[in-house]
Amino acid sequence: MTNWVSFYFFGARGLTDIEELHDLDITAASECHNKVLFGTSQGEIWVATTPGAVPQKIDLRFPGPVLHITTATYSQRVLIVFKDENANFVFHVYNTTDFSALYEIVVPDSGFSNISFLTCSPKMSRFAFTIDRKTFFVYTLPASDKAIERIQRTTSLPETKTVDSTITGLFLANDNNLRKYIYVLCINALSCYDINSKGSLKFAYTEPYSYNPQNDDKLACLGPKGYLYVCQGKNVSVFTNHENIKKDESHKKKEIILDGVPHSIYWFRQYIVCTFPNEMNKVKIYEPATHCIFGAIPSAGEHIKYLLNEWGGLIIVQENNEILVLDEPSTEQKIQNLCSRFNQFEIALKLAKKQKLPPTVIATIHRDKGKKAYNRKNFEEAINEYILTIGSLEPSFVIKQFLDPQHAGLLIRYLEELQKHEAKTASASTKKLHSTLLFNCYAKLRHEEIIAQKIAEAAECAVSNQEPSFDVDSAIDVLNHSGYTEFARELAKSFGKHQTYMKILYDSGEHMGIFQHFQNLNADVADSAICEYGGWIISRMQSESEKLRFADFMVSICTKGIDELVNGQTVNHTCNPEHFKIIFNEKTENIYHHFLNRLCEINPQKLTETLWNDFIATTLACDMKSLTKVMNHPNAKYSTEQALIILQEPAILLKDKKKKYDEAKKANKQDDPILQININDVTTPLGYINAALIALYNKRQVYTEILEILPPEKIPNACETYGENDPHFWLEGLREAERRNKGDVIKEIVRRIHEKDLFPLNSLLKPKISFSEFTFDIFADLIQDDFQKMQKQIEEKSKQLESIDEQLQKDHKIVDQLTTQYYTIKPVNCSFCKLPIDRPSYHFLCGHAYHKHCLDGGAVVCRVCKDSHLENAQTKITQLEEAKNEKDILQKIKQSNNPQDALNALLEGGFFAPELEFGGEEAVHELAARLQPPLEQIKCD
């Protein structure tokens, strides 16, 4: 491929005329870290810092012409070669910062005027050259330049290798793996040697490639990654030293065909720079990756002497020492020009990828290319380019261009690729929007097979617990509204979208499908779903058995619950039956009763107060025979007030109906419609309700209310039951019998009151004039019995009084004898007068006794024991004083700065002197006075 596309991106800054360089005989030049070094035939080194600055001569002077200058790429070293007075080749290594000397290597005179093909490694840890073009030398330098105060002559011997042919080129190189090797070009072959860590050479391979440039042509150079570029005619061959190349395979990586035969080639950044002295364009800059010429200099005046890479551009040093600098625009500018001016999108893409530009730049190129194709109505190519912008270009930019129905197919392609890319990165709203668009396109184009495939793929994702490429909710919504109900239902079921799934079934009228789906739900979802759809489902069920089966299912999830897997453990959750109350109405009251009855049978604790109230109401309506059983249930938690309201209303209606029936029958109104009813239809339910009311009144403990609903003949037995703890209940029963005007019942109650002797009969004699059955005849026999009982009681009490009088007479006699006829059991002498005691006396607990006249006026303590009491009291007082003194001493010692001096002072001051405090002495005298009465009060008869 020789047809190179030319784009003139490189621009010249113009000729830089540096007068100081005109008179110099420049023999060597090199770039040097933002500087350019020039060596002259006079052995001088000149430094130019900028293209227009005056060059400065540095303080280095050599005895002969400067033959070569080479600067390390990745270190601060520069190698300068010259000949000394003895015609020896001298290699000096300097620091590029201050040009301080580092190392010196001297190669003895061999009769040649110059060395050939000088090359150095990127850090200048070694360099190589040849003198006779038969043998090449590889010198190794120390790795570090630290602590070098003066130039050091290196005497270590180089690695040498002699070849059979004539050497035409040498290149030291490193690859990306930092392997070191040297290419040796000869007239008839290309050889490569590996260099180990010690600098030894090891043969690597030989290629049968002839390289024999003429007239000092430089047709070989090193490129990136240690590749060697060698030109023969128009062909540039690229060689590598990769180890993974098989033994019999060539190391030639590729071949580049130029559009002309160059005089020399150089590597500059990512370009091959070629010179053509005999053509109009003296310099051409080739970009191999894009196969383009990015720069061409039609006339550079004189012949080119040096090409250097410095000052941010390509420096051309001409034979007349004038300098030309070529500037390269930024890659972004080149890409912009390629796209906007030349429509060379493919070249722009190659260039961007070669330079590893950000994805946004590459996406911009594809966007511009897509816009160009769209404007040309090439929509297929446009969508292909827009697909390549996914991830960088805003999708809305593309979607807006393809919203027309005619572009639906192309939009599908873009959206499918978009979903693949944004499966894990897109926001929920973005994913939802794109999914809606995609499935709308599917639906418009009726791509049922694609829809089925998407649904199947999504189902597989659901099984493996992965996210599908599209938003499930959006897809379901679009499919449902587009008529693909089956697909929408299947998708919702696969991803557990229970509410959506049931909504679709509801819209389709499939009530049994929803009922069956209830069995796949967890407790929370089932609870809310039944509340939402349960009433509708029951209303659509035709048979009673289906409705009862639904009620049994609700009972099961409320009592047995549903097992759910939570954090790897099975947990049972139940539903709240009170939530299901709302799904029933008057038409399904029997189903509601069945539901509550089954709950009561299985687990009555599940019935709340509200449900118990409803249970009473539904039992009243559907199973009146069980009403009393419900009321008396041991676990019942109904509200008694609410239950009373529920029962009283029908009870009043039935009572009123029965009353009207009795009145009509009594009046013998045969034409009255009320007599046409079956009275059993009134009395039977009324009996059930009354029984329930009795249970309710028992629970509320308002027993008097029971009397109003009991038949008259049962009132006495009720009084027996409830009057046991409350006798006044008999009176209430009597009043109820009075109200009903039942004489036999009144008589029976009065008789039982009389037998139990609960109240006097006169308290019962309060007949009401309005009740004729309450007469005094009821009490005649009972009053006569009362008088006979009272007569017997009077006789018994009289006999008891006579017996008590006789006992009192006997007691008086005994008391008199004890008072006047006493005697002494053991004689005791008076402790005062020592005479026997035979008359009234005083006796003390200590055992001493005194005549009454010997202790005239009495005494508190015994006269004999008085002294011992005084002694004991004095001892106690002394102990208290000592304890107080000790406490005072300790307090004084603690408060003193010198405890020892304080203690000595107390000892010297006689702290043992008796000082009674807190009334001690007065207390003793007071006690003594109380124990010893005055002597004049002590008399002895």
CSV table of C-alpha atoms in Angstrom, one decimal, residues 104-397:
chain,number,residue,atom,x,y,z
A,104,GLU,CA,36.5,8.7,30.8
A,105,ILE,CA,37.3,5.8,28.5
A,106,VAL,CA,40.3,5.9,26.2
A,107,VAL,CA,40.5,3.6,23.1
A,108,PRO,CA,44.1,3.4,21.7
A,109,ASP,CA,44.9,4.7,18.3
A,110,SER,CA,44.0,2.1,15.6
A,111,GLY,CA,44.8,4.1,12.6
A,112,PHE,CA,41.2,5.1,11.8
A,113,SER,CA,40.1,8.7,11.8
A,114,ASN,CA,36.7,8.2,13.3
A,115,ILE,CA,34.4,5.6,15.0
A,116,SER,CA,31.2,4.4,13.3
A,117,PHE,CA,27.6,3.9,14.4
A,118,LEU,CA,28.0,5.1,18.0
A,119,THR,CA,24.9,4.0,20.0
A,120,CYS,CA,23.9,4.2,23.6
A,121,SER,CA,21.3,2.7,25.9
A,122,PRO,CA,18.4,4.9,27.1
A,123,LYS,CA,20.1,5.5,30.5
A,124,MET,CA,23.6,5.4,29.0
A,125,SER,CA,24.5,2.5,31.2
A,126,ARG,CA,26.4,1.2,28.1
A,127,PHE,CA,27.4,2.3,24.7
A,128,ALA,CA,28.7,0.6,21.6
A,129,PHE,CA,30.5,1.5,18.4
A,130,THR,CA,32.8,0.0,15.8
A,131,ILE,CA,36.1,1.3,14.4
A,132,ASP,CA,37.0,-1.1,11.6
A,133,ARG,CA,33.4,-2.2,10.8
A,134,LYS,CA,34.3,-5.7,11.6
A,135,THR,CA,34.4,-5.7,15.3
A,136,PHE,CA,32.1,-3.8,17.6
A,137,PHE,CA,32.7,-2.9,21.2
A,138,VAL,CA,30.1,-2.6,24.1
A,139,TYR,CA,31.3,-0.6,27.1
A,140,THR,CA,29.4,-0.8,30.4
A,141,LEU,CA,29.3,2.3,32.8
A,142,PRO,CA,28.5,2.4,36.5
A,143,ALA,CA,24.8,2.6,37.2
A,144,SER,CA,25.1,5.5,39.7
A,145,ASP,CA,26.7,8.9,39.5
A,146,LYS,CA,26.7,9.8,43.2
A,147,ALA,CA,29.8,11.0,45.1
A,148,ILE,CA,31.9,11.6,41.9
A,149,GLU,CA,34.1,14.5,42.6
A,150,ARG,CA,36.3,14.2,39.5
A,151,ILE,CA,36.4,12.3,36.2
A,152,GLN,CA,37.0,8.6,36.6
A,153,ARG,CA,38.9,6.7,34.0
A,154,THR,CA,37.2,3.4,33.3
A,155,THR,CA,39.7,0.6,32.7
A,156,SER,CA,37.2,-2.3,32.5
A,157,LEU,CA,37.4,-4.2,29.2
A,158,PRO,CA,34.5,-4.0,26.8
A,159,GLU,CA,32.5,-6.8,25.3
A,160,THR,CA,33.7,-7.3,21.8
A,161,LYS,CA,32.3,-9.3,19.0
A,162,THR,CA,33.8,-9.8,15.4
A,163,VAL,CA,31.5,-10.6,12.5
A,164,ASP,CA,32.3,-12.0,9.1
A,165,SER,CA,30.6,-9.3,7.1
A,166,THR,CA,31.0,-5.5,7.1
A,167,ILE,CA,29.0,-3.8,9.8
A,168,THR,CA,26.7,-1.1,8.5
A,169,GLY,CA,24.8,-0.2,11.6
A,170,LEU,CA,24.6,-0.7,15.5
A,171,PHE,CA,21.6,-0.1,17.8
A,172,LEU,CA,21.4,-0.7,21.5
A,173,ALA,CA,17.8,-1.2,22.6
A,174,ASN,CA,15.5,-2.1,25.5
A,175,ASP,CA,12.1,-3.7,25.0
A,176,ASN,CA,9.0,-3.2,27.2
A,177,ASN,CA,10.2,-6.0,29.5
A,178,LEU,CA,13.5,-4.1,30.1
A,179,ARG,CA,15.4,-6.8,28.2
A,180,LYS,CA,18.6,-5.4,26.7
A,181,TYR,CA,20.0,-6.3,23.4
A,182,ILE,CA,22.0,-4.9,20.4
A,183,TYR,CA,21.1,-5.0,16.7
A,184,VAL,CA,24.0,-5.5,14.4
A,185,LEU,CA,23.4,-4.6,10.7
A,186,CYS,CA,25.7,-6.0,8.1
A,187,ILE,CA,25.9,-6.0,4.3
A,188,ASN,CA,24.4,-9.5,4.1
A,189,ALA,CA,22.6,-10.1,7.4
A,190,LEU,CA,20.9,-8.6,10.5
A,191,SER,CA,22.0,-10.1,13.8
A,192,CYS,CA,20.8,-9.6,17.4
A,193,TYR,CA,22.6,-10.2,20.7
A,194,ASP,CA,21.1,-10.3,24.1
A,195,ILE,CA,23.0,-8.4,26.9
A,196,ASN,CA,22.8,-9.9,30.4
A,197,SER,CA,23.1,-8.0,33.7
A,198,LYS,CA,26.9,-8.3,33.6
A,199,GLY,CA,27.1,-6.9,30.1
A,200,SER,CA,27.9,-10.2,28.4
A,201,LEU,CA,26.7,-10.8,24.8
A,202,LYS,CA,24.6,-13.8,23.9
A,203,PHE,CA,23.6,-14.5,20.3
A,204,ALA,CA,19.8,-14.3,19.7
A,205,TYR,CA,19.1,-14.6,16.0
A,206,THR,CA,20.2,-13.7,12.5
A,207,GLU,CA,18.0,-12.6,9.7
A,208,PRO,CA,19.1,-12.9,6.1
A,209,TYR,CA,18.6,-9.2,5.4
A,210,SER,CA,21.0,-7.0,3.5
A,211,TYR,CA,21.6,-3.5,4.6
A,212,ASN,CA,24.2,-1.5,2.7
A,213,PRO,CA,23.4,2.3,2.6
A,214,GLN,CA,25.4,4.4,0.1
A,215,ASN,CA,26.8,8.0,0.4
A,216,ASP,CA,26.4,8.2,4.2
A,217,ASP,CA,22.7,7.5,4.0
A,218,LYS,CA,21.1,6.8,7.4
A,219,LEU,CA,18.4,4.3,6.6
A,220,ALA,CA,17.9,2.7,10.0
A,221,CYS,CA,16.6,3.9,13.4
A,222,LEU,CA,15.1,2.7,16.6
A,223,GLY,CA,11.4,3.0,17.3
A,224,PRO,CA,9.2,2.4,20.4
A,225,LYS,CA,9.3,-0.9,22.2
A,226,GLY,CA,12.9,-1.5,21.0
A,227,TYR,CA,11.7,-2.1,17.4
A,228,LEU,CA,14.3,-1.6,14.6
A,229,TYR,CA,13.2,0.2,11.5
A,230,VAL,CA,15.4,-0.5,8.4
A,231,CYS,CA,14.7,1.0,5.0
A,232,GLN,CA,15.6,-0.5,1.6
A,233,GLY,CA,14.4,1.6,-1.3
A,234,LYS,CA,10.8,2.4,-0.5
A,235,ASN,CA,10.3,-0.5,1.9
A,236,VAL,CA,10.8,0.0,5.7
A,237,SER,CA,11.1,-3.3,7.5
A,238,VAL,CA,10.3,-3.5,11.2
A,239,PHE,CA,12.3,-6.1,13.4
A,240,THR,CA,11.7,-7.2,16.9
A,241,ASN,CA,13.4,-9.3,19.5
A,242,HIS,CA,10.4,-11.0,21.1
A,243,GLU,CA,11.2,-14.3,22.8
A,244,ASN,CA,7.9,-15.9,21.9
A,245,ILE,CA,8.8,-16.0,18.2
A,246,LYS,CA,9.3,-19.5,17.1
A,247,LYS,CA,12.7,-20.6,15.9
A,248,ASP,CA,11.9,-20.9,12.3
A,249,GLU,CA,9.8,-17.8,12.1
A,250,SER,CA,11.1,-14.4,10.9
A,251,HIS,CA,11.6,-11.5,13.4
A,252,LYS,CA,10.4,-9.1,10.8
A,253,LYS,CA,7.1,-7.8,12.3
A,254,LYS,CA,5.8,-5.9,9.4
A,255,GLU,CA,6.8,-3.8,6.3
A,256,ILE,CA,5.9,-0.2,5.5
A,257,ILE,CA,6.0,1.0,1.9
A,258,LEU,CA,6.9,4.7,1.5
A,259,ASP,CA,5.9,6.9,-1.5
A,260,GLY,CA,9.6,7.6,-2.3
A,261,VAL,CA,13.2,6.6,-1.7
A,262,PRO,CA,14.6,8.5,1.3
A,263,HIS,CA,18.1,9.6,2.0
A,264,SER,CA,17.7,9.1,5.7
A,265,ILE,CA,15.1,8.1,8.3
A,266,TYR,CA,14.6,9.1,11.9
A,267,TRP,CA,12.0,8.2,14.6
A,268,PHE,CA,10.2,11.2,16.0
A,269,ARG,CA,7.5,10.5,18.6
A,270,GLN,CA,5.1,8.2,16.7
A,271,TYR,CA,6.4,9.3,13.2
A,272,ILE,CA,9.0,8.2,10.7
A,273,VAL,CA,10.7,11.3,9.5
A,274,CYS,CA,12.3,10.9,6.1
A,275,THR,CA,14.6,13.3,4.1
A,276,PHE,CA,14.5,13.6,0.3
A,277,PRO,CA,17.4,15.9,-0.8
A,278,ASN,CA,16.5,15.6,-4.5
A,279,GLU,CA,12.8,16.1,-4.2
A,280,MET,CA,10.6,19.2,-3.8
A,281,ASN,CA,9.6,18.1,-0.3
A,282,LYS,CA,12.8,17.8,1.5
A,283,VAL,CA,11.2,16.4,4.7
A,284,LYS,CA,8.2,14.2,5.1
A,285,ILE,CA,6.7,13.0,8.3
A,286,TYR,CA,4.9,9.7,8.0
A,287,GLU,CA,2.3,8.3,10.5
A,288,PRO,CA,2.4,4.5,10.1
A,289,ALA,CA,-0.7,3.8,12.2
A,290,THR,CA,-3.0,5.8,10.0
A,291,HIS,CA,-0.9,5.5,6.8
A,292,CYS,CA,-0.9,9.3,6.4
A,293,ILE,CA,1.7,12.0,5.9
A,294,PHE,CA,1.2,14.6,8.6
A,295,GLY,CA,4.0,17.0,7.5
A,296,ALA,CA,5.9,17.9,4.4
A,297,ILE,CA,8.5,20.7,4.1
A,298,PRO,CA,8.7,21.7,0.4
A,299,SER,CA,12.0,23.6,0.7
A,300,ALA,CA,14.4,23.8,3.6
A,301,GLY,CA,17.0,25.7,1.6
A,302,GLU,CA,20.3,24.0,2.3
A,303,HIS,CA,20.8,20.3,2.8
A,304,ILE,CA,19.8,18.9,6.2
A,305,LYS,CA,22.7,18.1,8.5
A,306,TYR,CA,20.9,17.1,11.7
A,307,LEU,CA,17.4,16.2,12.9
A,308,LEU,CA,16.8,16.6,16.6
A,309,ASN,CA,13.8,16.2,18.9
A,310,GLU,CA,13.8,19.1,21.3
A,311,TRP,CA,12.0,22.4,22.2
A,312,GLY,CA,8.6,20.7,21.8
A,313,GLY,CA,9.1,20.1,18.1
A,314,LEU,CA,11.3,18.7,15.3
A,315,ILE,CA,14.5,20.7,14.9
A,316,ILE,CA,16.2,20.7,11.5
A,317,VAL,CA,19.8,21.9,11.5
A,318,GLN,CA,20.9,22.8,8.0
A,319,GLU,CA,24.3,22.8,6.4
A,320,ASN,CA,24.6,26.6,6.8
A,321,ASN,CA,23.9,26.2,10.6
A,322,GLU,CA,20.4,27.7,10.3
A,323,ILE,CA,17.7,26.1,12.5
A,324,LEU,CA,14.2,25.3,11.5
A,325,VAL,CA,11.7,24.1,14.2
A,326,LEU,CA,8.5,22.2,13.1
A,327,ASP,CA,5.6,22.3,15.6
A,328,GLU,CA,3.1,19.5,15.8
A,329,PRO,CA,-0.5,20.5,16.8
A,330,SER,CA,-2.2,18.6,19.6
A,331,THR,CA,-3.8,15.3,18.8
A,332,GLU,CA,-7.2,16.7,19.6
A,333,GLN,CA,-6.6,19.5,17.0
A,334,LYS,CA,-5.5,17.0,14.4
A,335,ILE,CA,-8.6,14.8,15.0
A,336,GLN,CA,-10.8,17.9,14.9
A,337,ASN,CA,-9.3,18.9,11.5
A,338,LEU,CA,-9.5,15.3,10.2
A,339,CYS,CA,-13.2,15.2,11.0
A,340,SER,CA,-14.4,18.7,10.2
A,341,ARG,CA,-12.2,19.6,7.3
A,342,PHE,CA,-11.3,16.4,5.6
A,343,ASN,CA,-14.1,14.0,6.7
A,344,GLN,CA,-11.3,11.4,7.4
A,345,PHE,CA,-13.1,9.7,10.3
A,346,GLU,CA,-11.3,6.4,10.0
A,347,ILE,CA,-7.9,8.1,10.1
A,348,ALA,CA,-9.0,10.1,13.1
A,349,LEU,CA,-10.1,6.9,14.9
A,350,LYS,CA,-6.8,5.2,14.2
A,351,LEU,CA,-4.9,8.2,15.4
A,352,ALA,CA,-7.0,8.4,18.6
A,353,LYS,CA,-6.6,4.8,19.4
A,354,LYS,CA,-2.9,4.9,18.7
A,355,GLN,CA,-2.5,7.8,21.1
A,356,LYS,CA,-4.8,6.0,23.6
A,357,LEU,CA,-7.0,9.1,23.9
A,358,PRO,CA,-10.0,9.0,26.3
A,359,PRO,CA,-13.2,7.2,25.2
A,360,THR,CA,-15.0,10.5,25.0
A,361,VAL,CA,-12.7,11.6,22.2
A,362,ILE,CA,-13.3,8.4,20.2
A,363,ALA,CA,-17.0,8.7,20.8
A,364,THR,CA,-17.0,12.2,19.4
A,365,ILE,CA,-15.4,11.0,16.2
A,366,HIS,CA,-18.1,8.3,15.9
A,367,ARG,CA,-20.8,10.9,16.7
A,368,ASP,CA,-19.5,13.2,13.9
A,369,LYS,CA,-19.3,10.3,11.5
A,370,GLY,CA,-22.9,9.3,12.4
A,371,LYS,CA,-24.2,12.8,12.0
A,372,LYS,CA,-22.6,12.9,8.5
A,373,ALA,CA,-24.2,9.6,7.6
A,374,TYR,CA,-27.6,10.7,8.9
A,375,ASN,CA,-27.5,13.9,6.9
A,376,ARG,CA,-26.7,11.8,3.8
A,377,LYS,CA,-29.8,9.7,4.7
A,378,ASN,CA,-27.6,6.7,5.3
A,379,PHE,CA,-29.5,5.7,8.5
A,380,GLU,CA,-28.0,2.2,8.7
A,381,GLU,CA,-24.5,3.5,8.8
A,382,ALA,CA,-25.5,6.3,11.2
A,383,ILE,CA,-27.0,3.9,13.7
A,384,ASN,CA,-23.8,1.8,13.5
A,385,GLU,CA,-21.7,4.8,14.4
A,386,TYR,CA,-24.1,5.9,17.2
A,387,ILE,CA,-23.9,2.4,18.7
A,388,LEU,CA,-20.2,2.9,19.0
A,389,THR,CA,-20.8,6.1,21.1
A,390,ILE,CA,-22.7,4.2,23.8
A,391,GLY,CA,-21.2,5.1,27.2
A,392,SER,CA,-20.0,8.5,26.2
A,393,LEU,CA,-22.7,10.2,24.1
A,394,GLU,CA,-26.0,11.0,25.7
A,395,PRO,CA,-28.6,8.5,24.5
A,396,SER,CA,-31.3,11.1,24.1
A,397,PHE,CA,-29.2,12.7,21.2
